[in-house]
Amino acid sequence: MSRAVLSLGSNLGDRLGFLKLALDAVRPALVAVSSVYETRAWGVEDQPDFLNAVCVVDDPARDHWAWLRTGQAAEQAAGRVRELRWGPRTLDVDVVTVDGVTSEDPELLLPHPGTPERASVLVPWAEIEPDAVLPGHGPIATLLAARPADEIATVRRTELTLS
């Protein structure tokens, strides 16, 4: 296993800097990275807006667990504190999918269970892999088309860059 899609988000502190920190953690394996988007918070809505991006990475030496640990290490380096589910965070790195692997382990659900309903993941992912398929759910273009237009409108592309 090697190819993974990772979703990156930050809504505390140096948001862009924390996204760059996450990319630095995977840079040798980086295949593609989306533009940076600003989105409303999801889950707990009374918090600052997020900066979000999606990246595709590929490393034959890493399986889905290795991608999880890489993301967790980046979160820790960003000083993430897990106090409130869906609460504000310096950095969130979600493993969206890895080579079509499915996992029902509570520590790593694959594909990431929120993906089909989150325009904040689907929009940037569609930018870099428009023909991608989310295992068990179908083409991301179809999933994105099923999201309400007002939700998609809240995913705003910025002029910020991660490269």
PDB file of C-alpha atoms in Angstrom, residues 13-154:
ATOM      1  CA  GLY A  13      -2.927  30.324  15.393  1.00  0.00           C
ATOM      2  CA  ASP A  14      -0.805  30.442  12.247  1.00  0.00           C
ATOM      3  CA  ARG A  15      -3.297  28.507  10.136  1.00  0.00           C
ATOM      4  CA  LEU A  16      -1.277  28.601   6.919  1.00  0.00           C
ATOM      5  CA  GLY A  17       1.934  27.811   8.780  1.00  0.00           C
ATOM      6  CA  PHE A  18       0.346  24.735  10.339  1.00  0.00           C
ATOM      7  CA  LEU A  19      -0.859  23.487   6.945  1.00  0.00           C
ATOM      8  CA  LYS A  20       2.692  23.942   5.643  1.00  0.00           C
ATOM      9  CA  LEU A  21       4.017  22.011   8.641  1.00  0.00           C
ATOM     10  CA  ALA A  22       1.743  19.090   7.698  1.00  0.00           C
ATOM     11  CA  LEU A  23       2.931  19.207   4.094  1.00  0.00           C
ATOM     12  CA  ASP A  24       6.552  19.265   5.217  1.00  0.00           C
ATOM     13  CA  ALA A  25       5.873  16.017   7.111  1.00  0.00           C
ATOM     14  CA  VAL A  26       4.832  14.282   3.874  1.00  0.00           C
ATOM     15  CA  ARG A  27       6.811  16.273   1.297  1.00  0.00           C
ATOM     16  CA  PRO A  28       9.065  13.441   0.056  1.00  0.00           C
ATOM     17  CA  ALA A  29       5.903  11.488  -0.824  1.00  0.00           C
ATOM     18  CA  LEU A  30       3.845  14.452  -2.068  1.00  0.00           C
ATOM     19  CA  VAL A  31       2.148  13.875  -5.425  1.00  0.00           C
ATOM     20  CA  ALA A  32      -0.333  16.775  -5.497  1.00  0.00           C
ATOM     21  CA  VAL A  33      -1.726  19.470  -3.238  1.00  0.00           C
ATOM     22  CA  SER A  34      -4.863  21.525  -3.690  1.00  0.00           C
ATOM     23  CA  SER A  35      -5.300  25.238  -3.369  1.00  0.00           C
ATOM     24  CA  VAL A  36      -5.979  26.574   0.120  1.00  0.00           C
ATOM     25  CA  TYR A  37      -9.657  27.077   0.930  1.00  0.00           C
ATOM     26  CA  GLU A  38     -11.347  28.914   3.774  1.00  0.00           C
ATOM     27  CA  THR A  39     -14.397  27.195   5.211  1.00  0.00           C
ATOM     28  CA  ARG A  40     -16.839  27.505   8.047  1.00  0.00           C
ATOM     29  CA  ALA A  41     -16.316  25.239  11.016  1.00  0.00           C
ATOM     30  CA  TRP A  42     -18.135  21.911  10.909  1.00  0.00           C
ATOM     31  CA  GLY A  43     -19.651  20.157  13.922  1.00  0.00           C
ATOM     32  CA  VAL A  44     -19.088  22.843  16.550  1.00  0.00           C
ATOM     33  CA  GLU A  45     -19.892  25.999  14.603  1.00  0.00           C
ATOM     34  CA  ASP A  46     -19.020  28.679  17.194  1.00  0.00           C
ATOM     35  CA  GLN A  47     -15.313  28.818  16.342  1.00  0.00           C
ATOM     36  CA  PRO A  48     -12.992  30.501  13.817  1.00  0.00           C
ATOM     37  CA  ASP A  49     -13.096  29.584  10.132  1.00  0.00           C
ATOM     38  CA  PHE A  50     -10.742  26.893   8.874  1.00  0.00           C
ATOM     39  CA  LEU A  51      -8.094  26.898   6.224  1.00  0.00           C
ATOM     40  CA  ASN A  52      -8.340  23.565   4.394  1.00  0.00           C
ATOM     41  CA  ALA A  53      -6.417  21.714   1.725  1.00  0.00           C
ATOM     42  CA  VAL A  54      -6.163  18.162   0.423  1.00  0.00           C
ATOM     43  CA  CYS A  55      -3.021  16.384  -0.667  1.00  0.00           C
ATOM     44  CA  VAL A  56      -2.258  13.126  -2.408  1.00  0.00           C
ATOM     45  CA  VAL A  57       0.811  11.247  -1.219  1.00  0.00           C
ATOM     46  CA  ASP A  58       2.483   8.060  -2.385  1.00  0.00           C
ATOM     47  CA  ASP A  59       5.110   6.018  -0.556  1.00  0.00           C
ATOM     48  CA  PRO A  60       5.313   2.231  -0.972  1.00  0.00           C
ATOM     49  CA  ALA A  61       6.928   1.948   2.466  1.00  0.00           C
ATOM     50  CA  ARG A  62       3.855   3.358   4.262  1.00  0.00           C
ATOM     51  CA  ASP A  63       0.549   1.649   4.902  1.00  0.00           C
ATOM     52  CA  HIS A  64      -2.625   3.263   6.241  1.00  0.00           C
ATOM     53  CA  TRP A  65      -1.351   3.081   9.832  1.00  0.00           C
ATOM     54  CA  ALA A  66       1.884   4.822   8.873  1.00  0.00           C
ATOM     55  CA  TRP A  67      -0.079   7.642   7.231  1.00  0.00           C
ATOM     56  CA  LEU A  68      -2.164   7.990  10.405  1.00  0.00           C
ATOM     57  CA  ARG A  69       0.967   8.176  12.573  1.00  0.00           C
ATOM     58  CA  THR A  70       2.554  10.709  10.220  1.00  0.00           C
ATOM     59  CA  GLY A  71      -0.524  12.918  10.493  1.00  0.00           C
ATOM     60  CA  GLN A  72      -0.653  12.555  14.264  1.00  0.00           C
ATOM     61  CA  ALA A  73       3.024  13.499  14.551  1.00  0.00           C
ATOM     62  CA  ALA A  74       2.375  16.655  12.504  1.00  0.00           C
ATOM     63  CA  GLU A  75      -0.619  17.501  14.714  1.00  0.00           C
ATOM     64  CA  GLN A  76       1.524  17.052  17.814  1.00  0.00           C
ATOM     65  CA  ALA A  77       4.275  19.245  16.339  1.00  0.00           C
ATOM     66  CA  ALA A  78       1.620  21.934  15.788  1.00  0.00           C
ATOM     67  CA  GLY A  79       0.647  21.750  19.454  1.00  0.00           C
ATOM     68  CA  ARG A  80      -2.779  20.277  18.866  1.00  0.00           C
ATOM     69  CA  VAL A  81      -4.813  19.719  22.015  1.00  0.00           C
ATOM     70  CA  ARG A  82      -7.826  17.398  21.788  1.00  0.00           C
ATOM     71  CA  GLU A  83     -10.336  18.920  24.190  1.00  0.00           C
ATOM     72  CA  LEU A  84     -13.599  18.998  22.255  1.00  0.00           C
ATOM     73  CA  ARG A  85     -14.681  16.765  19.393  1.00  0.00           C
ATOM     74  CA  TRP A  86     -14.903  18.898  16.248  1.00  0.00           C
ATOM     75  CA  GLY A  87     -13.583  21.826  18.287  1.00  0.00           C
ATOM     76  CA  PRO A  88     -10.960  24.378  17.293  1.00  0.00           C
ATOM     77  CA  ARG A  89      -7.505  23.036  16.479  1.00  0.00           C
ATOM     78  CA  THR A  90      -4.113  24.146  15.362  1.00  0.00           C
ATOM     79  CA  LEU A  91      -3.917  21.280  12.888  1.00  0.00           C
ATOM     80  CA  ASP A  92      -6.115  18.407  11.811  1.00  0.00           C
ATOM     81  CA  VAL A  93      -4.755  15.768   9.442  1.00  0.00           C
ATOM     82  CA  ASP A  94      -7.366  13.216   8.389  1.00  0.00           C
ATOM     83  CA  VAL A  95      -6.558  10.096   6.401  1.00  0.00           C
ATOM     84  CA  VAL A  96      -9.366  10.132   3.833  1.00  0.00           C
ATOM     85  CA  THR A  97      -8.485   6.982   1.922  1.00  0.00           C
ATOM     86  CA  VAL A  98      -5.465   4.741   1.311  1.00  0.00           C
ATOM     87  CA  ASP A  99      -5.402   2.512  -1.771  1.00  0.00           C
ATOM     88  CA  GLY A 100      -9.054   1.526  -1.325  1.00  0.00           C
ATOM     89  CA  VAL A 101      -8.397  -0.056   2.084  1.00  0.00           C
ATOM     90  CA  THR A 102     -11.376  -0.240   4.412  1.00  0.00           C
ATOM     91  CA  SER A 103     -10.987  -0.200   8.170  1.00  0.00           C
ATOM     92  CA  GLU A 104     -13.534  -0.313  10.964  1.00  0.00           C
ATOM     93  CA  ASP A 105     -10.922   0.104  13.680  1.00  0.00           C
ATOM     94  CA  PRO A 106     -12.142   2.960  15.926  1.00  0.00           C
ATOM     95  CA  GLU A 107      -8.689   4.543  15.740  1.00  0.00           C
ATOM     96  CA  LEU A 108      -8.710   4.631  11.932  1.00  0.00           C
ATOM     97  CA  LEU A 109     -11.987   4.396  10.051  1.00  0.00           C
ATOM     98  CA  LEU A 110     -11.423   4.111   6.296  1.00  0.00           C
ATOM     99  CA  PRO A 111     -12.525   5.659   4.173  1.00  0.00           C
ATOM    100  CA  HIS A 112     -12.883   8.621   6.524  1.00  0.00           C
ATOM    101  CA  PRO A 113     -16.570   8.547   7.508  1.00  0.00           C
ATOM    102  CA  GLY A 114     -17.284  12.263   7.149  1.00  0.00           C
ATOM    103  CA  THR A 115     -15.924  12.634   3.639  1.00  0.00           C
ATOM    104  CA  PRO A 116     -19.134  12.140   1.603  1.00  0.00           C
ATOM    105  CA  GLU A 117     -20.840  14.985   3.503  1.00  0.00           C
ATOM    106  CA  ARG A 118     -17.962  17.474   3.688  1.00  0.00           C
ATOM    107  CA  ALA A 119     -17.610  19.956   0.878  1.00  0.00           C
ATOM    108  CA  SER A 120     -14.496  21.205   2.701  1.00  0.00           C
ATOM    109  CA  VAL A 121     -12.827  17.925   1.685  1.00  0.00           C
ATOM    110  CA  LEU A 122     -14.597  17.183  -1.603  1.00  0.00           C
ATOM    111  CA  VAL A 123     -13.976  20.576  -3.250  1.00  0.00           C
ATOM    112  CA  PRO A 124     -10.182  20.627  -2.790  1.00  0.00           C
ATOM    113  CA  TRP A 125      -9.910  16.914  -3.574  1.00  0.00           C
ATOM    114  CA  ALA A 126     -11.879  17.350  -6.806  1.00  0.00           C
ATOM    115  CA  GLU A 127      -9.508  20.143  -7.787  1.00  0.00           C
ATOM    116  CA  ILE A 128      -6.488  17.811  -7.821  1.00  0.00           C
ATOM    117  CA  GLU A 129      -8.170  14.469  -8.640  1.00  0.00           C
ATOM    118  CA  PRO A 130     -11.465  15.172 -10.425  1.00  0.00           C
ATOM    119  CA  ASP A 131     -11.921  11.517 -11.398  1.00  0.00           C
ATOM    120  CA  ALA A 132     -11.196  10.112  -7.928  1.00  0.00           C
ATOM    121  CA  VAL A 133     -13.499   7.559  -6.346  1.00  0.00           C
ATOM    122  CA  LEU A 134     -14.185   7.269  -2.622  1.00  0.00           C
ATOM    123  CA  PRO A 135     -14.333   3.525  -1.906  1.00  0.00           C
ATOM    124  CA  GLY A 136     -17.836   2.410  -0.998  1.00  0.00           C
ATOM    125  CA  HIS A 137     -19.338   5.779  -1.949  1.00  0.00           C
ATOM    126  CA  GLY A 138     -18.542   6.405  -5.605  1.00  0.00           C
ATOM    127  CA  PRO A 139     -16.982   9.192  -7.651  1.00  0.00           C
ATOM    128  CA  ILE A 140     -16.183  12.311  -5.670  1.00  0.00           C
ATOM    129  CA  ALA A 141     -17.683  14.405  -8.486  1.00  0.00           C
ATOM    130  CA  THR A 142     -21.023  12.673  -7.827  1.00  0.00           C
ATOM    131  CA  LEU A 143     -20.677  13.157  -4.073  1.00  0.00           C
ATOM    132  CA  LEU A 144     -19.880  16.827  -4.597  1.00  0.00           C
ATOM    133  CA  ALA A 145     -22.845  17.293  -6.933  1.00  0.00           C
ATOM    134  CA  ALA A 146     -25.089  15.902  -4.180  1.00  0.00           C
ATOM    135  CA  ARG A 147     -24.021  18.601  -1.689  1.00  0.00           C
ATOM    136  CA  PRO A 148     -26.287  21.642  -1.379  1.00  0.00           C
ATOM    137  CA  ALA A 149     -25.147  24.639  -3.437  1.00  0.00           C
ATOM    138  CA  ASP A 150     -25.147  26.897  -0.368  1.00  0.00           C
ATOM    139  CA  GLU A 151     -22.764  24.487   1.373  1.00  0.00           C
ATOM    140  CA  ILE A 152     -20.392  24.405  -1.594  1.00  0.00           C
ATOM    141  CA  ALA A 153     -20.480  28.217  -1.691  1.00  0.00           C
ATOM    142  CA  THR A 154     -19.018  28.314   1.834  1.00  0.00           C
TER     143      THR A 154
END
